[in-house]
Amino acid sequence: MQPPPFAAAAATSALTPVAPPALPIYRRLAEHYLSAIQSGTLAPGDRMPSVRDLMRQHHVSLSTALQTLRHLEEGGWLEARPRSGYFVRQPRRATIRPVGEPNILAPLDPAQYVGIHEQVSDFIARRQLQAPTIDLSGMTCAPELYAVEALKNAAIRALREQPSLLTSAMPINGNATFRQVVARRALNAGIRIGADDVVVTHGCIEALNLALRAVAQAGDTIAVESPTYFGLLQTLESLGMRALEIPTSPQTGISIEALELAIQTYGNIKAVVVVPTLQNPLGCIMPDAHKERLVALCERCAVPLIEDDAYSELADGDVAPSAAKVWDRSGNVIYCASLNKVLAPGMRLGWMTSGKWHERVKMLKFAYTRANEEWTQITAANYMGSPAYDRHLRRLRGSLKEQREQMAEAIAGYFPPETRLSVPNGGVGLWVELPRGLSSKAVFAAALNQGIGVSPGVIFSNSDRFDHYLRLCCGKPFTHELDQALRKLGGIVERMPG
């Protein structure tokens, strides 16, 4: 009786494959050995099984064995030595320092957001005018990483079962089945709500708009993380609201001490907006103890807390981090979620549960945009209600983890030695700290001229304090073309005066 494929090699007999079955055989085998390297079972300097050994031990072809070794070599995990074979190498990323912590003692200044819209608009317009060949400026995954066929079939099934779907009036607060599905999935983040507590929105950005309109008005001050998502800066400016940037750690999230001091000092903060899980652009995940303290502080000071959760289902592991909403005892937390990053960017589906402001949010939604179209909601509900959705999420998380590691390895190898990088435990973005004195705006322009799109750090704050940072998307499979683009980008940074 033959041993099953992926029977462990002698050096790794305690290991089992961890990659999802849908991956090609060479990728599954590569994941098997990558797990051994990351766990320390195979240490730097250890020799890998030869091509013939891989063929014999795992019952694979010569082509598959070669693809496995080359895939690990391209990812920076192995090095080929002439006439000796492949050896585990010390990842270059081990030598790169993490992004620095913020100065929580720096004076806080409520910003008017004058000019932020112009800066962001210029960034978007230039990127559209010179469409990059390799675009690392967004925060979505490559289309092929989503469940293309399953969603297509779910959409067709929805129209087949309800032929008049596109010609019927839409329910005001969203499709009942979709609201029930997202309420049930909210349990994964520890949130207990019913379908009637859900308002369906056009992505998370509309949810944030509605939340801010519900609790504040033009001229009010809103506390935000620093750095923060530039779309939030645009929203605040469009609503005529001022912002107070609170120092935010790339490890633990917003500084609760600095926020508490700001609330006591200014006395007029009308809301706090945070991304506790996989913050954009830092990628940090706030520890549960910090979330609990944050919720308690906002409740004690009667300041509404608006939680933006677009990425939590992309966190590493099979259990999503708890939402801050879990510790809400009085309805003071407005929770805003999105399916753009995890399910389908083209659907623009989001939702929110608004605590004590629920009725006001429902009326604001009706007043400003009316209901979302129903076809995408039914399509999403059909797919998300099946076991296939969780399988999709596991595959997506696995792909993103591998892509983050490969991009981090390339950055460590191609960027100047003074570069800093913190690799998050999930998500689609990397926040790169360049040597001080370099301008992200200049890097953005030079990279765009070379066909590479990046997000300059300056658009993530109303100040220039993040001008020597870049946000890079790791949502695309790591190809030779992407590797060469990062090499070219590193060269641009190396040659940049500053």
XYZ file of C-alpha atoms in Angstrom:
498
model
C 0.000 0.000 0.000
C 1.462 3.337 -1.079
C 1.735 6.147 1.476
C -0.600 9.070 0.809
C 0.724 12.135 -1.029
C 2.517 14.600 1.240
C 3.626 11.867 3.630
C 6.158 13.808 5.649
C 9.825 13.655 4.705
C 12.244 12.209 7.198
C 13.312 15.657 8.393
C 9.728 16.908 8.696
C 7.760 13.834 9.701
C 5.690 15.722 12.286
C 4.310 18.175 9.748
C 1.119 18.127 7.751
C 0.172 20.239 4.746
C -1.672 23.420 5.577
C -2.522 24.850 2.160
C -6.091 24.614 0.864
C -6.851 21.725 -1.525
C -7.780 24.030 -4.402
C -4.147 25.126 -4.827
C -1.946 23.468 -7.473
C 0.040 20.486 -6.202
C 3.367 22.327 -6.259
C 1.851 25.172 -4.178
C 0.470 22.696 -1.654
C 3.852 21.039 -1.380
C 5.564 24.425 -1.096
C 3.185 25.400 1.727
C 4.077 22.138 3.460
C 7.771 23.034 3.536
C 7.138 26.728 4.176
C 5.296 25.717 7.338
C 8.350 23.703 8.363
C 10.632 26.696 7.759
C 8.406 29.170 9.613
C 8.021 26.838 12.593
C 11.784 26.334 12.817
C 11.705 22.619 11.965
C 13.830 23.506 8.951
C 16.353 26.135 10.070
C 18.495 28.520 7.999
C 21.331 26.530 6.452
C 19.453 23.218 6.413
C 19.480 21.370 3.134
C 16.177 20.750 1.410
C 15.292 17.335 -0.010
C 16.588 16.994 -3.554
C 14.341 16.940 -6.597
C 14.517 13.140 -6.679
C 13.762 12.936 -2.955
C 10.679 15.132 -3.391
C 9.492 12.976 -6.285
C 9.946 9.779 -4.292
C 8.627 10.972 -0.913
C 5.557 12.822 -2.216
C 4.840 10.846 -5.401
C 4.988 13.912 -7.654
C 6.442 14.495 -11.096
C 9.803 16.050 -11.902
C 8.057 19.221 -13.058
C 6.101 19.519 -9.803
C 9.207 18.993 -7.676
C 11.116 21.671 -9.597
C 8.204 24.110 -9.400
C 8.039 23.580 -5.639
C 11.690 24.433 -5.089
C 11.648 27.393 -7.464
C 8.494 28.768 -5.874
C 10.172 28.727 -2.450
C 13.318 30.229 -3.954
C 11.364 33.084 -5.585
C 9.715 33.760 -2.243
C 13.137 34.184 -0.637
C 12.919 31.041 1.530
C 15.540 28.942 -0.294
C 18.814 29.553 -2.074
C 20.276 27.360 -4.786
C 23.954 26.427 -4.407
C 25.780 25.117 -7.508
C 26.168 21.329 -7.467
C 24.865 21.227 -3.871
C 21.106 21.686 -4.104
C 18.699 23.983 -2.311
C 19.230 25.297 1.222
C 16.994 27.180 3.652
C 18.125 30.784 3.791
C 17.860 33.456 6.452
C 15.045 35.745 5.255
C 16.272 39.236 4.494
C 13.197 40.526 6.301
C 14.730 39.419 9.598
C 17.169 42.339 9.325
C 14.606 45.085 8.695
C 13.486 47.122 11.696
C 9.811 47.644 12.531
C 8.089 50.956 11.924
C 8.751 53.437 14.734
C 6.270 54.261 17.485
C 4.535 57.675 17.511
C 5.392 60.495 19.885
C 2.330 60.639 22.126
C 3.679 63.772 23.826
C 3.588 65.835 20.636
C 1.052 68.691 20.803
C -2.325 67.985 19.219
C -3.855 70.492 16.836
C -7.421 70.314 15.494
C -6.995 70.414 11.726
C -9.372 72.141 9.341
C -8.548 69.732 6.514
C -7.924 72.667 4.234
C -6.242 71.268 1.152
C -6.616 67.577 1.996
C -9.251 67.177 -0.681
C -6.931 68.815 -3.219
C -4.021 66.549 -2.256
C -6.098 63.386 -2.476
C -7.774 64.537 -5.694
C -4.378 65.235 -7.254
C -3.166 61.757 -6.220
C -6.245 60.057 -7.721
C -6.248 62.146 -10.901
C -2.564 61.542 -11.633
C -2.947 57.814 -11.032
C -5.889 57.701 -13.453
C -4.119 59.845 -16.036
C -1.022 57.616 -15.987
C -2.594 54.207 -15.386
C 0.232 52.173 -13.789
C 1.232 48.782 -15.153
C 1.788 47.488 -11.606
C -0.652 49.204 -9.242
C 0.192 48.864 -5.545
C -1.860 51.876 -4.466
C -5.239 50.264 -3.757
C -6.440 48.009 -0.955
C -8.294 45.228 -2.739
C -7.176 41.796 -3.894
C -6.624 40.640 -7.442
C -9.953 39.633 -9.071
C -8.868 36.005 -9.386
C -8.516 35.694 -5.593
C -12.253 36.165 -5.149
C -14.919 33.510 -5.753
C -15.627 34.570 -9.340
C -17.568 31.506 -10.528
C -19.510 31.009 -7.297
C -20.662 34.639 -7.257
C -21.606 34.508 -10.932
C -23.714 31.405 -10.318
C -25.323 32.961 -7.242
C -26.228 36.072 -9.259
C -27.765 34.011 -12.063
C -29.693 31.914 -9.555
C -31.097 35.047 -7.913
C -32.511 36.310 -11.227
C -33.782 32.886 -12.176
C -35.690 32.545 -8.908
C -36.934 36.157 -8.956
C -37.274 37.245 -12.624
C -38.785 40.618 -11.666
C -35.967 41.435 -9.244
C -34.546 44.297 -11.324
C -37.952 45.808 -12.006
C -39.346 45.684 -8.469
C -39.143 48.336 -5.766
C -36.387 47.805 -3.207
C -36.921 47.349 0.543
C -35.916 50.543 2.352
C -33.454 49.069 4.855
C -32.065 46.284 2.666
C -32.952 42.729 1.748
C -34.192 40.817 4.799
C -32.247 37.633 3.997
C -29.001 39.541 3.506
C -29.477 41.399 6.784
C -30.102 38.088 8.529
C -26.941 36.558 7.033
C -24.681 39.443 8.072
C -26.233 39.513 11.553
C -25.435 35.821 11.902
C -21.873 36.301 10.652
C -21.399 39.210 13.061
C -21.313 36.567 15.781
C -17.810 35.678 14.506
C -16.656 39.075 15.763
C -18.601 38.651 19.012
C -21.462 40.986 18.044
C -24.983 39.865 18.971
C -27.597 41.664 16.874
C -30.744 40.826 14.929
C -31.555 41.448 11.285
C -33.657 44.474 12.249
C -30.552 46.097 13.759
C -28.799 46.124 10.367
C -28.850 48.970 7.831
C -27.406 48.094 4.411
C -25.085 50.714 2.879
C -23.027 51.464 -0.226
C -19.779 50.182 1.231
C -18.220 51.190 4.520
C -17.617 54.787 3.446
C -21.362 55.498 3.283
C -21.768 53.881 6.688
C -19.124 56.255 8.079
C -20.884 59.211 6.448
C -24.187 58.236 8.037
C -22.583 57.624 11.433
C -20.903 61.038 11.439
C -24.072 62.799 10.315
C -25.997 61.038 13.086
C -23.772 62.266 15.932
C -22.154 65.507 14.724
C -22.603 68.492 12.446
C -20.515 70.998 10.506
C -17.905 72.690 12.663
C -17.696 69.864 15.206
C -14.388 68.205 16.141
C -13.886 64.479 15.501
C -10.977 62.496 16.949
C -9.291 60.237 14.369
C -6.256 57.980 14.265
C -3.023 59.397 12.895
C -2.272 58.265 10.241
C -5.753 57.410 8.991
C -7.532 56.392 5.787
C -7.595 59.307 3.366
C -11.225 58.552 2.476
C -12.164 59.485 6.034
C -10.283 62.763 5.646
C -12.263 63.499 2.483
C -15.515 62.646 4.263
C -14.775 64.935 7.193
C -13.885 67.799 4.890
C -17.010 67.328 2.806
C -19.130 67.424 5.985
C -17.406 70.592 7.209
C -16.114 68.840 10.347
C -12.756 69.434 11.993
C -10.427 66.652 13.047
C -8.091 65.988 15.907
C -5.365 63.493 14.969
C -4.501 61.135 17.839
C -1.099 59.335 17.802
C -1.537 55.706 16.742
C 0.879 52.839 17.318
C 1.707 50.435 14.454
C 1.449 47.661 17.070
C -1.485 48.469 19.370
C -3.567 51.131 17.639
C -4.782 54.502 18.860
C -3.170 55.856 22.029
C -5.911 55.727 24.635
C -3.856 57.945 26.957
C -3.525 60.643 24.283
C -7.222 60.344 23.427
C -8.273 60.702 27.058
C -6.068 63.766 27.439
C -7.551 65.264 24.275
C -11.126 64.693 25.469
C -10.309 66.358 28.800
C -8.374 69.213 27.188
C -10.723 70.192 24.389
C -14.069 69.215 25.875
C -15.830 69.442 22.513
C -14.957 66.179 20.743
C -18.211 64.888 19.275
C -17.062 61.435 18.147
C -14.069 59.104 17.829
C -13.467 57.118 14.609
C -11.173 54.075 14.826
C -10.235 50.941 12.898
C -9.361 48.479 15.710
C -8.568 45.535 13.424
C -5.990 45.852 10.624
C -5.998 49.630 10.736
C -5.581 51.415 7.416
C -2.760 52.224 6.685
C -0.774 50.829 9.664
C -2.206 47.293 9.666
C -2.187 47.067 13.480
C -4.651 44.993 15.510
C -5.707 46.570 18.798
C -5.434 44.165 21.757
C -8.740 43.251 23.399
C -7.747 45.028 26.610
C -7.243 48.248 24.635
C -10.615 47.864 22.916
C -12.324 47.423 26.265
C -10.588 50.521 27.681
C -11.449 52.539 24.576
C -15.144 51.647 24.723
C -15.259 52.365 28.460
C -13.541 55.756 28.010
C -15.933 56.875 25.276
C -18.950 55.706 27.256
C -17.747 57.429 30.434
C -17.149 60.699 28.558
C -20.377 60.427 26.509
C -18.429 60.518 23.224
C -19.816 58.265 20.459
C -17.359 55.667 19.160
C -17.547 54.871 15.436
C -15.881 51.541 14.594
C -14.770 50.980 10.996
C -14.365 47.251 10.327
C -13.529 46.508 6.702
C -10.703 44.004 7.175
C -11.208 41.796 10.243
C -12.106 38.678 8.252
C -8.703 38.968 6.551
C -6.830 38.587 9.855
C -4.577 35.527 10.098
C -6.103 32.469 11.746
C -9.531 30.918 11.656
C -11.019 33.068 14.444
C -11.659 36.735 13.641
C -10.520 39.286 16.251
C -13.299 40.605 18.473
C -14.868 43.902 17.479
C -14.796 46.820 19.914
C -18.596 46.671 19.699
C -18.419 43.534 21.867
C -17.770 45.700 24.945
C -20.589 48.142 24.171
C -23.152 48.081 27.001
C -25.108 51.253 26.231
C -25.393 51.458 22.437
C -22.595 54.053 22.304
C -20.665 52.235 19.547
C -21.708 52.566 15.898
C -20.282 49.587 14.023
C -19.616 49.979 10.269
C -18.596 47.006 8.107
C -17.799 46.284 4.479
C -17.716 43.328 2.102
C -15.619 45.145 -0.508
C -12.310 43.657 0.618
C -13.414 40.156 1.586
C -16.170 39.244 -0.879
C -16.396 41.409 -3.995
C -15.119 44.961 -4.609
C -17.568 45.388 -7.481
C -20.640 44.986 -5.265
C -19.962 48.022 -3.043
C -21.827 46.373 -0.186
C -21.551 47.481 3.413
C -23.698 47.522 6.512
C -23.908 49.069 9.949
C -25.535 48.644 13.330
C -25.968 51.946 15.103
C -26.885 51.345 18.729
C -28.836 54.244 20.247
C -28.750 56.117 16.916
C -30.372 53.303 14.899
C -33.611 55.103 14.004
C -31.788 58.305 13.106
C -29.376 56.416 10.844
C -32.248 54.669 9.060
C -33.877 58.022 8.312
C -30.593 59.575 7.183
C -29.981 56.642 4.845
C -33.430 57.122 3.302
C -32.974 60.893 3.033
C -29.566 60.850 1.324
C -29.301 57.741 -0.874
C -32.469 55.647 -0.464
C -32.082 51.860 -0.533
C -29.315 49.769 -2.100
C -30.257 47.738 -5.155
C -31.333 44.249 -4.110
C -29.716 41.959 -6.695
C -26.220 42.141 -5.175
C -27.618 41.655 -1.670
C -29.432 38.466 -2.635
C -26.350 37.258 -4.528
C -24.155 37.893 -1.494
C -26.643 36.288 0.881
C -26.825 33.125 -1.248
C -23.055 32.747 -1.192
C -22.295 33.944 2.336
C -24.918 31.635 3.766
C -23.106 28.571 2.410
C -19.990 26.741 3.710
C -18.236 27.806 0.504
C -17.830 31.333 1.879
C -15.719 30.205 4.818
C -13.607 28.085 2.475
C -13.111 31.176 0.300
C -12.005 33.217 3.324
C -9.484 30.555 4.369
C -8.020 30.466 0.860
C -7.912 34.247 0.672
C -6.203 34.611 4.052
C -3.637 31.974 3.077
C -2.860 33.695 -0.228
C -2.554 37.112 1.404
C -0.225 35.806 4.097
C 2.101 34.344 1.491
C 1.953 37.512 -0.626
C 2.722 39.731 2.395
C 5.750 37.630 3.289
C 7.057 37.682 -0.281
C 6.597 41.438 -0.641
C 8.212 42.085 2.745
C 11.167 39.941 1.706
C 11.524 41.883 -1.549
C 11.303 45.250 0.239
C 13.981 44.157 2.708
C 16.223 43.170 -0.195
C 15.654 46.068 -2.578
C 15.044 49.152 -0.399
C 17.745 51.190 1.409
C 19.003 49.765 4.726
C 17.346 52.579 6.730
C 13.888 51.423 5.581
C 11.515 50.186 8.289
C 8.604 47.788 7.907
C 6.070 46.179 10.215
C 4.350 43.167 8.645
C 0.752 42.927 9.919
C -1.008 39.716 10.912
C -3.493 39.932 8.090
C -4.937 42.335 5.552
C -3.832 43.632 2.171
C -1.507 46.521 2.990
C 2.082 47.195 4.058
C 3.111 50.479 5.696
C 6.708 51.260 4.760
C 8.793 53.877 6.568
C 11.404 55.367 4.233
C 14.639 57.004 5.378
C 13.846 60.415 6.880
C 14.145 63.328 4.512
C 12.639 61.464 1.567
C 9.367 62.738 0.124
C 6.622 60.198 -0.569
C 5.134 62.655 -3.058
C 8.378 62.648 -5.031
C 8.595 58.829 -4.828
C 4.967 58.573 -5.975
C 5.630 60.778 -9.026
C 8.861 59.013 -9.975
C 7.304 55.560 -9.543
C 4.262 56.507 -11.611
C 6.559 57.582 -14.441
C 7.997 54.047 -14.289
C 4.529 52.454 -14.439
C 4.268 51.687 -10.700
C 1.407 52.953 -8.547
C 1.935 53.559 -4.809
C 0.078 55.501 -2.114
C 2.187 58.349 -0.689
C 2.072 58.636 3.097
C 1.295 62.346 2.963
C -2.364 61.689 2.023
C -3.008 59.819 5.285
C -2.751 62.919 7.470
C -3.476 66.630 7.300
C 0.123 67.274 8.295
C 3.374 66.334 6.563
C 4.523 64.042 9.373
C 3.999 60.923 7.234
C 5.557 62.234 4.044
C 8.398 59.688 4.348
C 6.031 56.697 4.311
C 4.413 54.596 1.577
C 1.423 52.292 1.678
C 1.789 49.314 -0.646
C -0.914 46.789 -1.519
C -0.034 43.097 -1.270
C -3.351 41.895 -2.682
C -1.854 40.655 -5.944
C -0.079 37.307 -6.454
C 3.687 37.676 -6.226
C 4.926 37.313 -9.798
C 8.234 37.964 -11.510
C 6.777 41.237 -12.801
C 5.810 42.329 -9.287
C 9.248 41.383 -7.962
C 10.901 43.479 -10.666
C 8.556 46.397 -9.943
C 9.606 46.320 -6.260
C 13.256 46.152 -7.302
C 12.677 49.199 -9.501
C 10.798 50.986 -6.695
C 13.647 50.283 -4.289
C 16.053 51.803 -6.797
C 13.885 54.916 -7.051
C 13.935 55.306 -3.270
C 17.706 54.681 -3.167
C 18.387 57.432 -5.724
C 15.905 59.937 -4.268
C 17.636 63.026 -2.808
C 16.911 63.734 0.845
